[in-house]
């Protein structure tokens, strides 16, 4: 009788143990988590056309500021703004902190500059943006907006307010 009881307990114990491991075996056999794709960020600091949302997020995660420049090919002020942005990207003080998207548009004969960066409020960092349009698109306004949206603004930004 003791042997029969011990054998029954052993069989029950093996069944319970076996059933408790089944979900883990099934999960290991059939669960295939998708491997996150690495987003390719263009090597150039200035790109012709729009970035994907994933590319924009990757650039922002690097702590960079994105300047989205919309322009019309027939606009003289737009060419001036394009030259200003080209110079800013290559300035040592803004090195590796600015990324420019140049987007051709047919909707307006005035330039539009949308600067996407970071705003710091009471120990919080969040994404912020500033839009400049038309005659407000000047080198001074662009630099002031950049300085206000950079995580690590150069010393020149602090000196502008003195």
mmCIF file with all atom_site columns, C-alpha atoms in Angstrom:
data_model
loop_
_atom_site.group_PDB
_atom_site.id
_atom_site.type_symbol
_atom_site.label_atom_id
_atom_site.label_alt_id
_atom_site.label_comp_id
_atom_site.label_asym_id
_atom_site.label_entity_id
_atom_site.label_seq_id
_atom_site.pdbx_PDB_ins_code
_atom_site.Cartn_x
_atom_site.Cartn_y
_atom_site.Cartn_z
_atom_site.occupancy
_atom_site.B_iso_or_equiv
_atom_site.pdbx_formal_charge
_atom_site.auth_seq_id
_atom_site.auth_comp_id
_atom_site.auth_asym_id
_atom_site.auth_atom_id
_atom_site.pdbx_PDB_model_num
ATOM 1   C CA . UNK A 1 1   ? 0.000  0.000  0.000   1.00 0.00 ? 1   UNK A CA 1
ATOM 2   C CA . UNK A 1 2   ? 2.815  2.376  0.863   1.00 0.00 ? 2   UNK A CA 1
ATOM 3   C CA . UNK A 1 3   ? 4.552  1.632  -2.414  1.00 0.00 ? 3   UNK A CA 1
ATOM 4   C CA . UNK A 1 4   ? 1.321  2.258  -4.353  1.00 0.00 ? 4   UNK A CA 1
ATOM 5   C CA . UNK A 1 5   ? 0.755  5.596  -2.565  1.00 0.00 ? 5   UNK A CA 1
ATOM 6   C CA . UNK A 1 6   ? 4.347  6.670  -3.099  1.00 0.00 ? 6   UNK A CA 1
ATOM 7   C CA . UNK A 1 7   ? 4.117  5.724  -6.777  1.00 0.00 ? 7   UNK A CA 1
ATOM 8   C CA . UNK A 1 8   ? 0.832  7.641  -7.163  1.00 0.00 ? 8   UNK A CA 1
ATOM 9   C CA . UNK A 1 9   ? 2.321  10.722 -5.481  1.00 0.00 ? 9   UNK A CA 1
ATOM 10  C CA . UNK A 1 10  ? 5.386  10.487 -7.708  1.00 0.00 ? 10  UNK A CA 1
ATOM 11  C CA . UNK A 1 11  ? 3.240  10.259 -10.875 1.00 0.00 ? 11  UNK A CA 1
ATOM 12  C CA . UNK A 1 12  ? 1.090  13.226 -9.752  1.00 0.00 ? 12  UNK A CA 1
ATOM 13  C CA . UNK A 1 13  ? 4.179  15.229 -8.928  1.00 0.00 ? 13  UNK A CA 1
ATOM 14  C CA . UNK A 1 14  ? 5.640  14.536 -12.385 1.00 0.00 ? 14  UNK A CA 1
ATOM 15  C CA . UNK A 1 15  ? 2.356  15.479 -14.084 1.00 0.00 ? 15  UNK A CA 1
ATOM 16  C CA . UNK A 1 16  ? 2.073  18.774 -12.196 1.00 0.00 ? 16  UNK A CA 1
ATOM 17  C CA . UNK A 1 17  ? 5.731  19.570 -12.838 1.00 0.00 ? 17  UNK A CA 1
ATOM 18  C CA . UNK A 1 18  ? 5.372  18.671 -16.505 1.00 0.00 ? 18  UNK A CA 1
ATOM 19  C CA . UNK A 1 19  ? 2.283  20.821 -16.998 1.00 0.00 ? 19  UNK A CA 1
ATOM 20  C CA . UNK A 1 20  ? 3.877  23.793 -15.281 1.00 0.00 ? 20  UNK A CA 1
ATOM 21  C CA . UNK A 1 21  ? 6.805  23.743 -17.691 1.00 0.00 ? 21  UNK A CA 1
ATOM 22  C CA . UNK A 1 22  ? 4.651  23.440 -20.856 1.00 0.00 ? 22  UNK A CA 1
ATOM 23  C CA . UNK A 1 23  ? 3.920  27.207 -21.185 1.00 0.00 ? 23  UNK A CA 1
ATOM 24  C CA . UNK A 1 24  ? 7.635  28.004 -21.025 1.00 0.00 ? 24  UNK A CA 1
ATOM 25  C CA . UNK A 1 25  ? 8.465  25.410 -23.672 1.00 0.00 ? 25  UNK A CA 1
ATOM 26  C CA . UNK A 1 26  ? 5.680  26.684 -25.955 1.00 0.00 ? 26  UNK A CA 1
ATOM 27  C CA . UNK A 1 27  ? 6.765  30.281 -25.493 1.00 0.00 ? 27  UNK A CA 1
ATOM 28  C CA . UNK A 1 28  ? 10.363 29.435 -26.311 1.00 0.00 ? 28  UNK A CA 1
ATOM 29  C CA . UNK A 1 29  ? 9.308  27.485 -29.399 1.00 0.00 ? 29  UNK A CA 1
ATOM 30  C CA . UNK A 1 30  ? 6.811  29.934 -30.922 1.00 0.00 ? 30  UNK A CA 1
ATOM 31  C CA . UNK A 1 31  ? 7.511  33.403 -29.520 1.00 0.00 ? 31  UNK A CA 1
ATOM 32  C CA . UNK A 1 32  ? 9.657  35.363 -31.937 1.00 0.00 ? 32  UNK A CA 1
ATOM 33  C CA . UNK A 1 33  ? 10.086 38.975 -30.859 1.00 0.00 ? 33  UNK A CA 1
ATOM 34  C CA . UNK A 1 34  ? 10.732 41.309 -33.743 1.00 0.00 ? 34  UNK A CA 1
ATOM 35  C CA . UNK A 1 35  ? 14.237 42.645 -33.760 1.00 0.00 ? 35  UNK A CA 1
ATOM 36  C CA . UNK A 1 36  ? 14.116 46.446 -33.816 1.00 0.00 ? 36  UNK A CA 1
ATOM 37  C CA . UNK A 1 37  ? 15.471 47.868 -37.045 1.00 0.00 ? 37  UNK A CA 1
ATOM 38  C CA . UNK A 1 38  ? 18.278 50.378 -36.740 1.00 0.00 ? 38  UNK A CA 1
ATOM 39  C CA . UNK A 1 39  ? 17.251 53.648 -38.343 1.00 0.00 ? 39  UNK A CA 1
ATOM 40  C CA . UNK A 1 40  ? 19.738 54.941 -40.883 1.00 0.00 ? 40  UNK A CA 1
ATOM 41  C CA . UNK A 1 41  ? 20.495 58.627 -40.441 1.00 0.00 ? 41  UNK A CA 1
ATOM 42  C CA . UNK A 1 42  ? 21.982 60.404 -43.481 1.00 0.00 ? 42  UNK A CA 1
ATOM 43  C CA . UNK A 1 43  ? 25.687 61.213 -43.235 1.00 0.00 ? 43  UNK A CA 1
ATOM 44  C CA . UNK A 1 44  ? 25.224 64.702 -44.625 1.00 0.00 ? 44  UNK A CA 1
ATOM 45  C CA . UNK A 1 45  ? 24.203 67.566 -42.318 1.00 0.00 ? 45  UNK A CA 1
ATOM 46  C CA . UNK A 1 46  ? 21.911 68.889 -45.058 1.00 0.00 ? 46  UNK A CA 1
ATOM 47  C CA . UNK A 1 47  ? 19.444 66.635 -46.882 1.00 0.00 ? 47  UNK A CA 1
ATOM 48  C CA . UNK A 1 48  ? 17.277 67.392 -49.863 1.00 0.00 ? 48  UNK A CA 1
ATOM 49  C CA . UNK A 1 49  ? 13.743 66.275 -48.998 1.00 0.00 ? 49  UNK A CA 1
ATOM 50  C CA . UNK A 1 50  ? 11.898 65.142 -45.901 1.00 0.00 ? 50  UNK A CA 1
ATOM 51  C CA . UNK A 1 51  ? 13.202 62.698 -43.349 1.00 0.00 ? 51  UNK A CA 1
ATOM 52  C CA . UNK A 1 52  ? 11.057 59.856 -42.086 1.00 0.00 ? 52  UNK A CA 1
ATOM 53  C CA . UNK A 1 53  ? 9.634  60.213 -38.561 1.00 0.00 ? 53  UNK A CA 1
ATOM 54  C CA . UNK A 1 54  ? 12.007 57.427 -37.467 1.00 0.00 ? 54  UNK A CA 1
ATOM 55  C CA . UNK A 1 55  ? 15.003 59.340 -38.833 1.00 0.00 ? 55  UNK A CA 1
ATOM 56  C CA . UNK A 1 56  ? 13.854 62.540 -37.111 1.00 0.00 ? 56  UNK A CA 1
ATOM 57  C CA . UNK A 1 57  ? 13.490 60.674 -33.811 1.00 0.00 ? 57  UNK A CA 1
ATOM 58  C CA . UNK A 1 58  ? 16.956 59.152 -34.210 1.00 0.00 ? 58  UNK A CA 1
ATOM 59  C CA . UNK A 1 59  ? 18.468 62.590 -34.866 1.00 0.00 ? 59  UNK A CA 1
ATOM 60  C CA . UNK A 1 60  ? 16.679 64.121 -31.870 1.00 0.00 ? 60  UNK A CA 1
ATOM 61  C CA . UNK A 1 61  ? 17.826 61.215 -29.691 1.00 0.00 ? 61  UNK A CA 1
ATOM 62  C CA . UNK A 1 62  ? 21.390 62.186 -30.605 1.00 0.00 ? 62  UNK A CA 1
ATOM 63  C CA . UNK A 1 63  ? 20.678 65.609 -29.061 1.00 0.00 ? 63  UNK A CA 1
ATOM 64  C CA . UNK A 1 64  ? 20.692 67.437 -32.387 1.00 0.00 ? 64  UNK A CA 1
ATOM 65  C CA . UNK A 1 65  ? 18.373 70.204 -33.553 1.00 0.00 ? 65  UNK A CA 1
ATOM 66  C CA . UNK A 1 66  ? 16.476 69.731 -36.816 1.00 0.00 ? 66  UNK A CA 1
ATOM 67  C CA . UNK A 1 67  ? 15.874 72.712 -39.079 1.00 0.00 ? 67  UNK A CA 1
ATOM 68  C CA . UNK A 1 68  ? 13.100 72.023 -41.594 1.00 0.00 ? 68  UNK A CA 1
ATOM 69  C CA . UNK A 1 69  ? 13.466 74.594 -44.357 1.00 0.00 ? 69  UNK A CA 1
ATOM 70  C CA . UNK A 1 70  ? 10.592 74.883 -46.864 1.00 0.00 ? 70  UNK A CA 1
ATOM 71  C CA . UNK A 1 71  ? 11.261 77.031 -49.889 1.00 0.00 ? 71  UNK A CA 1
ATOM 72  C CA . UNK A 1 72  ? 10.186 77.862 -53.415 1.00 0.00 ? 72  UNK A CA 1
ATOM 73  C CA . UNK A 1 73  ? 12.770 77.835 -56.201 1.00 0.00 ? 73  UNK A CA 1
ATOM 74  C CA . UNK A 1 74  ? 11.582 81.225 -57.494 1.00 0.00 ? 74  UNK A CA 1
ATOM 75  C CA . UNK A 1 75  ? 11.915 82.965 -54.116 1.00 0.00 ? 75  UNK A CA 1
ATOM 76  C CA . UNK A 1 76  ? 14.925 85.289 -53.689 1.00 0.00 ? 76  UNK A CA 1
ATOM 77  C CA . UNK A 1 77  ? 14.587 85.474 -49.889 1.00 0.00 ? 77  UNK A CA 1
ATOM 78  C CA . UNK A 1 78  ? 14.560 81.657 -49.865 1.00 0.00 ? 78  UNK A CA 1
ATOM 79  C CA . UNK A 1 79  ? 17.970 81.507 -51.562 1.00 0.00 ? 79  UNK A CA 1
ATOM 80  C CA . UNK A 1 80  ? 19.336 83.956 -49.001 1.00 0.00 ? 80  UNK A CA 1
ATOM 81  C CA . UNK A 1 81  ? 17.943 81.800 -46.181 1.00 0.00 ? 81  UNK A CA 1
ATOM 82  C CA . UNK A 1 82  ? 19.380 78.666 -47.783 1.00 0.00 ? 82  UNK A CA 1
ATOM 83  C CA . UNK A 1 83  ? 22.832 80.294 -47.798 1.00 0.00 ? 83  UNK A CA 1
ATOM 84  C CA . UNK A 1 84  ? 22.469 81.319 -44.136 1.00 0.00 ? 84  UNK A CA 1
ATOM 85  C CA . UNK A 1 85  ? 21.541 77.759 -43.127 1.00 0.00 ? 85  UNK A CA 1
ATOM 86  C CA . UNK A 1 86  ? 24.433 76.340 -45.154 1.00 0.00 ? 86  UNK A CA 1
ATOM 87  C CA . UNK A 1 87  ? 26.837 78.617 -43.300 1.00 0.00 ? 87  UNK A CA 1
ATOM 88  C CA . UNK A 1 88  ? 25.355 77.855 -39.857 1.00 0.00 ? 88  UNK A CA 1
ATOM 89  C CA . UNK A 1 89  ? 25.684 74.100 -40.345 1.00 0.00 ? 89  UNK A CA 1
ATOM 90  C CA . UNK A 1 90  ? 29.393 74.506 -41.002 1.00 0.00 ? 90  UNK A CA 1
ATOM 91  C CA . UNK A 1 91  ? 30.171 76.893 -38.122 1.00 0.00 ? 91  UNK A CA 1
ATOM 92  C CA . UNK A 1 92  ? 32.421 75.351 -35.474 1.00 0.00 ? 92  UNK A CA 1
ATOM 93  C CA . UNK A 1 93  ? 30.147 76.560 -32.652 1.00 0.00 ? 93  UNK A CA 1
ATOM 94  C CA . UNK A 1 94  ? 27.202 74.548 -34.034 1.00 0.00 ? 94  UNK A CA 1
ATOM 95  C CA . UNK A 1 95  ? 29.282 71.550 -35.095 1.00 0.00 ? 95  UNK A CA 1
ATOM 96  C CA . UNK A 1 96  ? 27.393 68.234 -34.871 1.00 0.00 ? 96  UNK A CA 1
ATOM 97  C CA . UNK A 1 97  ? 24.345 69.917 -33.349 1.00 0.00 ? 97  UNK A CA 1
ATOM 98  C CA . UNK A 1 98  ? 22.318 70.967 -36.402 1.00 0.00 ? 98  UNK A CA 1
ATOM 99  C CA . UNK A 1 99  ? 20.635 68.927 -39.119 1.00 0.00 ? 99  UNK A CA 1
ATOM 100 C CA . UNK A 1 100 ? 18.879 70.668 -42.033 1.00 0.00 ? 100 UNK A CA 1
ATOM 101 C CA . UNK A 1 101 ? 16.034 69.299 -44.174 1.00 0.00 ? 101 UNK A CA 1
ATOM 102 C CA . UNK A 1 102 ? 15.554 71.275 -47.381 1.00 0.00 ? 102 UNK A CA 1
ATOM 103 C CA . UNK A 1 103 ? 12.036 70.779 -48.725 1.00 0.00 ? 103 UNK A CA 1
ATOM 104 C CA . UNK A 1 104 ? 10.997 72.286 -52.038 1.00 0.00 ? 104 UNK A CA 1
ATOM 105 C CA . UNK A 1 105 ? 7.497  73.745 -51.970 1.00 0.00 ? 105 UNK A CA 1
ATOM 106 C CA . UNK A 1 106 ? 5.236  75.424 -54.490 1.00 0.00 ? 106 UNK A CA 1
ATOM 107 C CA . UNK A 1 107 ? 2.803  76.840 -51.968 1.00 0.00 ? 107 UNK A CA 1
ATOM 108 C CA . UNK A 1 108 ? 4.561  80.044 -50.923 1.00 0.00 ? 108 UNK A CA 1
ATOM 109 C CA . UNK A 1 109 ? 7.052  82.549 -52.265 1.00 0.00 ? 109 UNK A CA 1
ATOM 110 C CA . UNK A 1 110 ? 8.363  83.174 -48.756 1.00 0.00 ? 110 UNK A CA 1
ATOM 111 C CA . UNK A 1 111 ? 10.694 80.920 -46.770 1.00 0.00 ? 111 UNK A CA 1
ATOM 112 C CA . UNK A 1 112 ? 9.460  78.878 -43.826 1.00 0.00 ? 112 UNK A CA 1
ATOM 113 C CA . UNK A 1 113 ? 11.887 77.582 -41.209 1.00 0.00 ? 113 UNK A CA 1
ATOM 114 C CA . UNK A 1 114 ? 10.681 75.159 -38.548 1.00 0.00 ? 114 UNK A CA 1
ATOM 115 C CA . UNK A 1 115 ? 13.287 74.462 -35.854 1.00 0.00 ? 115 UNK A CA 1
ATOM 116 C CA . UNK A 1 116 ? 12.757 71.325 -33.756 1.00 0.00 ? 116 UNK A CA 1
ATOM 117 C CA . UNK A 1 117 ? 14.863 70.912 -30.647 1.00 0.00 ? 117 UNK A CA 1
ATOM 118 C CA . UNK A 1 118 ? 14.582 70.791 -26.890 1.00 0.00 ? 118 UNK A CA 1
ATOM 119 C CA . UNK A 1 119 ? 13.014 72.963 -24.213 1.00 0.00 ? 119 UNK A CA 1
ATOM 120 C CA . UNK A 1 120 ? 14.159 72.667 -20.615 1.00 0.00 ? 120 UNK A CA 1
ATOM 121 C CA . UNK A 1 121 ? 11.639 73.600 -17.941 1.00 0.00 ? 121 UNK A CA 1
ATOM 122 C CA . UNK A 1 122 ? 12.136 72.992 -14.224 1.00 0.00 ? 122 UNK A CA 1
ATOM 123 C CA . UNK A 1 123 ? 14.310 69.883 -14.515 1.00 0.00 ? 123 UNK A CA 1
ATOM 124 C CA . UNK A 1 124 ? 12.332 68.568 -17.492 1.00 0.00 ? 124 UNK A CA 1
ATOM 125 C CA . UNK A 1 125 ? 13.503 68.208 -21.060 1.00 0.00 ? 125 UNK A CA 1
ATOM 126 C CA . UNK A 1 126 ? 10.909 67.982 -23.809 1.00 0.00 ? 126 UNK A CA 1
ATOM 127 C CA . UNK A 1 127 ? 10.808 68.412 -27.557 1.00 0.00 ? 127 UNK A CA 1
ATOM 128 C CA . UNK A 1 128 ? 9.917  71.927 -28.622 1.00 0.00 ? 128 UNK A CA 1
ATOM 129 C CA . UNK A 1 129 ? 9.761  73.829 -31.853 1.00 0.00 ? 129 UNK A CA 1
ATOM 130 C CA . UNK A 1 130 ? 9.770  77.319 -33.261 1.00 0.00 ? 130 UNK A CA 1
ATOM 131 C CA . UNK A 1 131 ? 8.486  78.366 -36.673 1.00 0.00 ? 131 UNK A CA 1
ATOM 132 C CA . UNK A 1 132 ? 9.773  81.395 -38.566 1.00 0.00 ? 132 UNK A CA 1
ATOM 133 C CA . UNK A 1 133 ? 8.011  82.527 -41.733 1.00 0.00 ? 133 UNK A CA 1
ATOM 134 C CA . UNK A 1 134 ? 8.351  85.193 -44.352 1.00 0.00 ? 134 UNK A CA 1
ATOM 135 C CA . UNK A 1 135 ? 10.225 88.292 -43.316 1.00 0.00 ? 135 UNK A CA 1
ATOM 136 C CA . UNK A 1 136 ? 10.868 86.884 -39.797 1.00 0.00 ? 136 UNK A CA 1
ATOM 137 C CA . UNK A 1 137 ? 13.377 84.473 -41.330 1.00 0.00 ? 137 UNK A CA 1
ATOM 138 C CA . UNK A 1 138 ? 16.596 86.339 -40.607 1.00 0.00 ? 138 UNK A CA 1
ATOM 139 C CA . UNK A 1 139 ? 19.991 85.099 -39.489 1.00 0.00 ? 139 UNK A CA 1
ATOM 140 C CA . UNK A 1 140 ? 19.470 86.705 -36.067 1.00 0.00 ? 140 UNK A CA 1
ATOM 141 C CA . UNK A 1 141 ? 16.065 85.072 -35.554 1.00 0.00 ? 141 UNK A CA 1
ATOM 142 C CA . UNK A 1 142 ? 17.335 81.674 -36.710 1.00 0.00 ? 142 UNK A CA 1
ATOM 143 C CA . UNK A 1 143 ? 20.327 81.808 -34.339 1.00 0.00 ? 143 UNK A CA 1
ATOM 144 C CA . UNK A 1 144 ? 18.179 83.029 -31.421 1.00 0.00 ? 144 UNK A CA 1
ATOM 145 C CA . UNK A 1 145 ? 15.732 80.176 -32.023 1.00 0.00 ? 145 UNK A CA 1
ATOM 146 C CA . UNK A 1 146 ? 18.567 77.657 -32.326 1.00 0.00 ? 146 UNK A CA 1
ATOM 147 C CA . UNK A 1 147 ? 20.120 78.850 -29.070 1.00 0.00 ? 147 UNK A CA 1
ATOM 148 C CA . UNK A 1 148 ? 16.783 78.458 -27.310 1.00 0.00 ? 148 UNK A CA 1
ATOM 149 C CA . UNK A 1 149 ? 16.267 74.895 -28.552 1.00 0.00 ? 149 UNK A CA 1
ATOM 150 C CA . UNK A 1 150 ? 19.745 73.369 -28.151 1.00 0.00 ? 150 UNK A CA 1
ATOM 151 C CA . UNK A 1 151 ? 20.636 70.938 -25.387 1.00 0.00 ? 151 UNK A CA 1
ATOM 152 C CA . UNK A 1 152 ? 24.217 72.212 -25.305 1.00 0.00 ? 152 UNK A CA 1
ATOM 153 C CA . UNK A 1 153 ? 24.203 75.726 -26.720 1.00 0.00 ? 153 UNK A CA 1
ATOM 154 C CA . UNK A 1 154 ? 27.611 77.216 -27.483 1.00 0.00 ? 154 UNK A CA 1
ATOM 155 C CA . UNK A 1 155 ? 29.040 80.069 -25.417 1.00 0.00 ? 155 UNK A CA 1
ATOM 156 C CA . UNK A 1 156 ? 28.096 82.483 -28.197 1.00 0.00 ? 156 UNK A CA 1
ATOM 157 C CA . UNK A 1 157 ? 24.427 81.891 -27.349 1.00 0.00 ? 157 UNK A CA 1
ATOM 158 C CA . UNK A 1 158 ? 24.941 83.165 -23.810 1.00 0.00 ? 158 UNK A CA 1
ATOM 159 C CA . UNK A 1 159 ? 26.936 86.140 -25.073 1.00 0.00 ? 159 UNK A CA 1
ATOM 160 C CA . UNK A 1 160 ? 24.103 87.176 -27.413 1.00 0.00 ? 160 UNK A CA 1
ATOM 161 C CA . UNK A 1 161 ? 21.983 88.175 -24.412 1.00 0.00 ? 161 UNK A CA 1
ATOM 162 C CA . UNK A 1 162 ? 24.677 90.320 -22.783 1.00 0.00 ? 162 UNK A CA 1
#
